[in-house]
PDB file of C-alpha atoms and ligand atoms in Angstrom:
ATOM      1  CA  UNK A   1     -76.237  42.451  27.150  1.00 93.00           C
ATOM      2  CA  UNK A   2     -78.053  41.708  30.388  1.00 97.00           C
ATOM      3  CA  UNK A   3     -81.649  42.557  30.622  1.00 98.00           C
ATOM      4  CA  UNK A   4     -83.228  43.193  33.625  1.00 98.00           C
ATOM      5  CA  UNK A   5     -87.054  43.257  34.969  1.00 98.00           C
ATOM      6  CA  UNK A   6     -88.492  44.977  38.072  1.00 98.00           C
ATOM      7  CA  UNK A   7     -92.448  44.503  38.804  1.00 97.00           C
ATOM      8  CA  UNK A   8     -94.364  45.316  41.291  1.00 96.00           C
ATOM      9  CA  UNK A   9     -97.499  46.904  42.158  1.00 96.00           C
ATOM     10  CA  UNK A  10     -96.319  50.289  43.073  1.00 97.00           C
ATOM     11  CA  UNK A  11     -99.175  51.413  44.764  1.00 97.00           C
ATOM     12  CA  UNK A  12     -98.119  54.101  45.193  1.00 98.00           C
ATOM     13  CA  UNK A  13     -94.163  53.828  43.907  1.00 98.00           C
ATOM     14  CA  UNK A  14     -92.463  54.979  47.085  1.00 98.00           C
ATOM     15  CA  UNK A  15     -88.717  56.433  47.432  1.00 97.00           C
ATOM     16  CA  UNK A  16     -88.030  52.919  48.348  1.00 97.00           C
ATOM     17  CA  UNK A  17     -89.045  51.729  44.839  1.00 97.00           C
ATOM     18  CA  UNK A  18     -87.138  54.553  43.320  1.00 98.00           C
ATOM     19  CA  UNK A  19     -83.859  53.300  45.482  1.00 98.00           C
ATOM     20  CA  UNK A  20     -83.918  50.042  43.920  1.00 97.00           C
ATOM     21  CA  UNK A  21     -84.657  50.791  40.451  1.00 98.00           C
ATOM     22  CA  UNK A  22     -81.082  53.489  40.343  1.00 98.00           C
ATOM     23  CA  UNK A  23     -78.976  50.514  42.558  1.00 97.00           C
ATOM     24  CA  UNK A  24     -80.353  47.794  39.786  1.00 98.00           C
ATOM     25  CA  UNK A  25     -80.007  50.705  36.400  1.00 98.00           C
ATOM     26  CA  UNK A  26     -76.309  50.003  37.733  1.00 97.00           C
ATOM     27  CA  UNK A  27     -76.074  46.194  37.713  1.00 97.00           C
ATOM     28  CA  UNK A  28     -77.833  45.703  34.316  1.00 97.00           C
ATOM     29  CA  UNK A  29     -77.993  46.967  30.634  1.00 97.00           C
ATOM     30  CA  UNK A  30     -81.476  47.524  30.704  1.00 98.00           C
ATOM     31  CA  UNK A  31     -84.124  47.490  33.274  1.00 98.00           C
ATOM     32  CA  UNK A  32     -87.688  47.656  32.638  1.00 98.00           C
ATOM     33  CA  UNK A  33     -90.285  48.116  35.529  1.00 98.00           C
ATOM     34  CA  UNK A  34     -93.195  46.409  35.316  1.00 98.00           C
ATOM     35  CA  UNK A  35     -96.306  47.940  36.670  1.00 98.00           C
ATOM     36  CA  UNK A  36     -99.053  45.108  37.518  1.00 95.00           C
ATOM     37  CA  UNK A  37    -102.151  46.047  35.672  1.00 94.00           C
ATOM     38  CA  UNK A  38    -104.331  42.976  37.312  1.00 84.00           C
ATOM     39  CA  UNK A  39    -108.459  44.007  37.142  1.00 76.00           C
ATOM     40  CA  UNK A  40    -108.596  41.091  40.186  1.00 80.00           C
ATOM     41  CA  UNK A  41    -106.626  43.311  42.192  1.00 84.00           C
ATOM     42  CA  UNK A  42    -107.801  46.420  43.967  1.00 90.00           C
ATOM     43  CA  UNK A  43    -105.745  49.388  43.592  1.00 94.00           C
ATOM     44  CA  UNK A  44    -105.752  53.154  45.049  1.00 95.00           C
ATOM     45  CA  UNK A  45    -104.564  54.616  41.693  1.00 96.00           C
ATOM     46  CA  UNK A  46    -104.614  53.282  38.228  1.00 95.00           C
ATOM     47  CA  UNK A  47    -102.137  51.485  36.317  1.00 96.00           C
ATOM     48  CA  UNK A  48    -101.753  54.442  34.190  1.00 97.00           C
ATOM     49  CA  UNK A  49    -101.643  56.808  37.249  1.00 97.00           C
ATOM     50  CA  UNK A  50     -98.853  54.924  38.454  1.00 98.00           C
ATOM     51  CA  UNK A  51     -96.951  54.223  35.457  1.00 98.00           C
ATOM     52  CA  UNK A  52     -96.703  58.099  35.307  1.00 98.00           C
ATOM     53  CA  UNK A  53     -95.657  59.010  38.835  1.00 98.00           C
ATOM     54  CA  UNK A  54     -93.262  56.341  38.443  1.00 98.00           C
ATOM     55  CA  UNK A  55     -91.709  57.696  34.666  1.00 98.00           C
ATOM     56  CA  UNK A  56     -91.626  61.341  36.630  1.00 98.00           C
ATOM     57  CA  UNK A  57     -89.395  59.761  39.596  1.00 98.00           C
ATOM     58  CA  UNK A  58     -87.147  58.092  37.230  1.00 98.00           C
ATOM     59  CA  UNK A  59     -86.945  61.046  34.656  1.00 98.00           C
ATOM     60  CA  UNK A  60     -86.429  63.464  37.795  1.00 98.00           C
ATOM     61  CA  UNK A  61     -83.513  61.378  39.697  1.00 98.00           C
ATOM     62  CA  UNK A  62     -81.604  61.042  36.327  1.00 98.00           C
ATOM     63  CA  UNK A  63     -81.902  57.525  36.060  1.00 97.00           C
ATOM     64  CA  UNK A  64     -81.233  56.453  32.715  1.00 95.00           C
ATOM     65  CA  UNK A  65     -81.218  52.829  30.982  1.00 96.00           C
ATOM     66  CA  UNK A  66     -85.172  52.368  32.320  1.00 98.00           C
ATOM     67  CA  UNK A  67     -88.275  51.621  31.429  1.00 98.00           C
ATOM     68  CA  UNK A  68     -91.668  51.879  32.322  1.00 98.00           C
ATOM     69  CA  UNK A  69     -94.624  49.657  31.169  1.00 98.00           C
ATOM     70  CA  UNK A  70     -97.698  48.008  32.260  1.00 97.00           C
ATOM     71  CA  UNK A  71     -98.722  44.524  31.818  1.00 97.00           C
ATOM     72  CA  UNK A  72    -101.566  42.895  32.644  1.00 95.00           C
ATOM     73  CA  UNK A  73    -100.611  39.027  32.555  1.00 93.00           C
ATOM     74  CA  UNK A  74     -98.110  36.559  33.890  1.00 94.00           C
ATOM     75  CA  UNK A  75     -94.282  38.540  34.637  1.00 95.00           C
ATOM     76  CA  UNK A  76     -92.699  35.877  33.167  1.00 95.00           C
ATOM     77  CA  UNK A  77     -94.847  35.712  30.246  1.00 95.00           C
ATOM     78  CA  UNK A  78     -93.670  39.949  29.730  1.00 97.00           C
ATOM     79  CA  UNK A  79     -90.026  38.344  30.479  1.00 97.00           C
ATOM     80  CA  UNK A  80     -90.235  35.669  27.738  1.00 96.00           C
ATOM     81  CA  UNK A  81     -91.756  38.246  24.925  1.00 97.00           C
ATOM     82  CA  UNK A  82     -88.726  40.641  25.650  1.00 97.00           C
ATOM     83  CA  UNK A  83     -86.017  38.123  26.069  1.00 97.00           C
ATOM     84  CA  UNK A  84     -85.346  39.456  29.434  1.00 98.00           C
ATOM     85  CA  UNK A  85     -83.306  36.837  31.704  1.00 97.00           C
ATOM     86  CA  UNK A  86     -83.438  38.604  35.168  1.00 98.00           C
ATOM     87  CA  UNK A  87     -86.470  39.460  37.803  1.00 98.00           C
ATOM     88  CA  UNK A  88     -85.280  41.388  40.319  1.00 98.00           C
ATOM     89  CA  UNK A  89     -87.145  41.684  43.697  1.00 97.00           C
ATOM     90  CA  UNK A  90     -86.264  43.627  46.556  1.00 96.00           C
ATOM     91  CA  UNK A  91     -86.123  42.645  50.594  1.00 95.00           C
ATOM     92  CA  UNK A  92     -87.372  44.333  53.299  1.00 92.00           C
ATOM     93  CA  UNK A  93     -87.084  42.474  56.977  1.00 84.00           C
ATOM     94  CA  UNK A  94     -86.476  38.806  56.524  1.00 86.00           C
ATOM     95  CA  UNK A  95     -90.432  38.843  56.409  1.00 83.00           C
ATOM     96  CA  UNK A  96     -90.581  39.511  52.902  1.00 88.00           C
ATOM     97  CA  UNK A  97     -87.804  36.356  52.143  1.00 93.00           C
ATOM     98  CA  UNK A  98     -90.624  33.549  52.741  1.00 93.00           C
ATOM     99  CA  UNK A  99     -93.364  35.598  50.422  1.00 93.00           C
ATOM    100  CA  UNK A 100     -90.499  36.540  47.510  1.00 94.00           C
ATOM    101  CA  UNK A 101     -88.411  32.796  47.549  1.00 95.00           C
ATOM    102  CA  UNK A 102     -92.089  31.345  46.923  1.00 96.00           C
ATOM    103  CA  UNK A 103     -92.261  33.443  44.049  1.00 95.00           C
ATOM    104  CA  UNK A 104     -89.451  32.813  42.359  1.00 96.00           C
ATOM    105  CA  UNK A 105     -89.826  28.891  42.776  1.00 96.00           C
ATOM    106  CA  UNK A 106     -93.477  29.727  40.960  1.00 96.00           C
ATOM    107  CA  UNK A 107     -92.175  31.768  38.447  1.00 94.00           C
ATOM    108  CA  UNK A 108     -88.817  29.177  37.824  1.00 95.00           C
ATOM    109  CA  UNK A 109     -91.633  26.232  37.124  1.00 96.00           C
ATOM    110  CA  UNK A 110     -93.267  28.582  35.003  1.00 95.00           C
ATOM    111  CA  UNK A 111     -90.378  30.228  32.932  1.00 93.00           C
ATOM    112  CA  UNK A 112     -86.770  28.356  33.704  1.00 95.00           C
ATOM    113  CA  UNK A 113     -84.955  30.670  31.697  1.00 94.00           C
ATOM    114  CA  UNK A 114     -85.636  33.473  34.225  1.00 96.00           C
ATOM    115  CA  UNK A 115     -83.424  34.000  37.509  1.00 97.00           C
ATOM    116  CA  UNK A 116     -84.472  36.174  40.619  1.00 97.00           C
ATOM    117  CA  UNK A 117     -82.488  38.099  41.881  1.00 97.00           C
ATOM    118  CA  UNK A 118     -82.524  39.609  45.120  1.00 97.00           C
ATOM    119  CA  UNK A 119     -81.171  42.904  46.525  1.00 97.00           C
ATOM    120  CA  UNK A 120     -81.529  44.115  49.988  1.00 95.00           C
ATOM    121  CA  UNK A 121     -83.047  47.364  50.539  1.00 93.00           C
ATOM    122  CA  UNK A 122     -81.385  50.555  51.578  1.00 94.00           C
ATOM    123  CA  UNK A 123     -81.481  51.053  55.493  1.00 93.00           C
ATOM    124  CA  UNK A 124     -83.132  54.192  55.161  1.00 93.00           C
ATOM    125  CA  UNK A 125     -86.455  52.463  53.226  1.00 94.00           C
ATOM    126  CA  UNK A 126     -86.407  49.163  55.667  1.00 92.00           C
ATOM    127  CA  UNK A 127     -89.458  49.682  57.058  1.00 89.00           C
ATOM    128  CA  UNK A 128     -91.154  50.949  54.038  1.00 93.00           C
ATOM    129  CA  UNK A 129     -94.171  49.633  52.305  1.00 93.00           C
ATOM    130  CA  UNK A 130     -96.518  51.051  49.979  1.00 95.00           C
ATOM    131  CA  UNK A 131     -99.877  49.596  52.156  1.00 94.00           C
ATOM    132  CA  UNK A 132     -98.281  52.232  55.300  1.00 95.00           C
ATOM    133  CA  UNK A 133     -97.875  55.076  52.928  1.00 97.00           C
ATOM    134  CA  UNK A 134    -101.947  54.769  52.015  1.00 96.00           C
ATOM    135  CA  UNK A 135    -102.448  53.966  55.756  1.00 96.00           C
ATOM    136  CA  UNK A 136    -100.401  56.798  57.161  1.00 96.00           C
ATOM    137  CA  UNK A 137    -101.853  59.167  54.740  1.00 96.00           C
ATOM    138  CA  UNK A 138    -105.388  58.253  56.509  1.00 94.00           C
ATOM    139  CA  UNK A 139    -104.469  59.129  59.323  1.00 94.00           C
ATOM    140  CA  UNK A 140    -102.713  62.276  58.418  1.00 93.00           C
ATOM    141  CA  UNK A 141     -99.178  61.413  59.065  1.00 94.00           C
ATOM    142  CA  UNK A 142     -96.158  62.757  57.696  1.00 95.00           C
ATOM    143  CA  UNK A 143     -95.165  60.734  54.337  1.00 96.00           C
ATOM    144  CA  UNK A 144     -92.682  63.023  52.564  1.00 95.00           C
ATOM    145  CA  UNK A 145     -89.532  61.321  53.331  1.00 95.00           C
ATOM    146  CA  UNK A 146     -91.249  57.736  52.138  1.00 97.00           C
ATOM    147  CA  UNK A 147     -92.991  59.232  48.630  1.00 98.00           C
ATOM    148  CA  UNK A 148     -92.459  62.302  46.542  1.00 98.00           C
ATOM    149  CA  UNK A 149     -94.777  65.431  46.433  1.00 97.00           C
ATOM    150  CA  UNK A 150     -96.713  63.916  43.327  1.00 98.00           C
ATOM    151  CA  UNK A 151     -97.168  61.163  44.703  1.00 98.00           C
ATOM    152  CA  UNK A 152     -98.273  62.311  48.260  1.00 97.00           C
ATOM    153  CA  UNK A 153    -100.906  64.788  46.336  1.00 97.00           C
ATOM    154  CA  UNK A 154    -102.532  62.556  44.443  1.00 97.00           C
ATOM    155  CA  UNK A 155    -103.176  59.938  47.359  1.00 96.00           C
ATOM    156  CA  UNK A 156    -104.477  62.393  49.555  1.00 95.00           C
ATOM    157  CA  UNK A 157    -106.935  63.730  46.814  1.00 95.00           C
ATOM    158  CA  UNK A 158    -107.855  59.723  46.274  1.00 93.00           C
ATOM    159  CA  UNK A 159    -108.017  58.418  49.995  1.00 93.00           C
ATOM    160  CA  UNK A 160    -109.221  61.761  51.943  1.00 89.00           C
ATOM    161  CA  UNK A 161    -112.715  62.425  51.390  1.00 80.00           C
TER     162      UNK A 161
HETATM  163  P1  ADP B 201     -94.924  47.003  48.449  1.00 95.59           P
HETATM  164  O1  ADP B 201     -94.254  45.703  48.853  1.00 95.59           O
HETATM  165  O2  ADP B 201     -94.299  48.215  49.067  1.00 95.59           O
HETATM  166  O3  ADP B 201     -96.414  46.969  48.551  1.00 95.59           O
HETATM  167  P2  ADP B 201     -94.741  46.169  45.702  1.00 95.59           P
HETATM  168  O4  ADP B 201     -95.507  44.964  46.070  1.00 95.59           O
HETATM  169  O5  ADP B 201     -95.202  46.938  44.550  1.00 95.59           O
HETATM  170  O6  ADP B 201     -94.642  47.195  46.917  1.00 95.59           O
HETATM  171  O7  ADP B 201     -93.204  45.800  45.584  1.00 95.59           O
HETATM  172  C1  ADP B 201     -92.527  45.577  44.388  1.00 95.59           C
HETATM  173  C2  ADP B 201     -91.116  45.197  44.729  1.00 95.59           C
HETATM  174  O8  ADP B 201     -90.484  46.278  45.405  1.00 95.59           O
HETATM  175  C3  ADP B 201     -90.985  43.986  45.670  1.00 95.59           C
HETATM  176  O9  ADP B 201     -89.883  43.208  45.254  1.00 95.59           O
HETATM  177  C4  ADP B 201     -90.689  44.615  47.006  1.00 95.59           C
HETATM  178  O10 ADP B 201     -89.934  43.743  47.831  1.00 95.59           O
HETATM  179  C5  ADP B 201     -89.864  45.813  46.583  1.00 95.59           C
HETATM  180  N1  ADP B 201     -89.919  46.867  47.577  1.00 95.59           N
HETATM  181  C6  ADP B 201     -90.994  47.518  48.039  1.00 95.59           C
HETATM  182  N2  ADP B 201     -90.664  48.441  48.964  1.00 95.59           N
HETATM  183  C7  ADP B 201     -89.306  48.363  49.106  1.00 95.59           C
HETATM  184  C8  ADP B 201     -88.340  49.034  49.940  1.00 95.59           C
HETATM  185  N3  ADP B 201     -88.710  49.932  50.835  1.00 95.59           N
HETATM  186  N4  ADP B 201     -87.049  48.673  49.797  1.00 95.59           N
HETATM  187  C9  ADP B 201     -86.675  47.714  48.911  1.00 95.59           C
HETATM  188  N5  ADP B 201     -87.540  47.052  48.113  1.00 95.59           N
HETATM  189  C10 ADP B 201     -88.823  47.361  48.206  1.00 95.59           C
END
């Protein structure tokens, strides 16, 4: 039984998200996403705002063997209490490798029971990030292939004033 973790901010969870979470329900018996829940950090919507746009995503593409919880300390710490061996982390352009191999090293010196594992993203998401979503949705641009309706809604009632 190989159990699997996915964190992230998600803020917002975009289709991208969503693309990795059903391509990783497939690798491993379980996967739990991990929704940061960090007071340091600013974020657009709350952790619990989140966590539920991200449950209805999940729940509406029919992806099963996933969870969805929020934690507000170290990912490896959330990895140790649930015996979970496996951090997944997705890549975007080659970018993203410097800022995510970091990471794992940090994580490996703080929890060397847990590998990182890496899986490209889809072609179709390469580009996107949750920080152009909130951007685009400033400046009125047209999101709905990068988040779902829900999500969309709730961002423009948040960033638009
Ligand atoms: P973002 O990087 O979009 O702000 P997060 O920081 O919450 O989102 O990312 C959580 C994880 O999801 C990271 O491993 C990130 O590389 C991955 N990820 C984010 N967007 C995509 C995407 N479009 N395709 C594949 N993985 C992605």
């Amino acid at each position: 039984m190989i159990k699997a973790a996915f964190p992230g901010s998600f803020d917002p969870p975009t289709l991208g998200h969503l693309n990795l979470i059903k391509r990783a329900s497939r690798l491993f018996d379980s996967l739990d996403v991990i929704i940061a829940d960090n007071s340091q950090k600013k974020h657009v919507l709350s952790a619990d705002e989140r966590l539920s746009l991200m449950e209805g995503m999940i729940g509406d593409a029919g992806i099963s063997r996933v969870r969805v919880v929020k934690w507000d300390s170290l990912i490896v710490n959330y990895c140790r209490e649930n015996d979970i061996k496996v951090m997944v982390r997705g890549l975007r352009p080659l970018s993203d490798f410097g800022y995510e191999f970091e990471l794992s090293m940090i994580n490996k010196t703080f929890n060397s029971q847990v590998e990182t594992i890496f899986l490209p993203t889809d072609p179709k998401y390469f580009v996107l990030r949750a920080s152009s979503v909130r951007e685009l949705i400033l400046l009125g641009g047209d999101v709905s292939r990068m988040v779902t309706p829900e999500v969309e809604a709730l961002l423009k009632e948040r960033l638009i004033p």
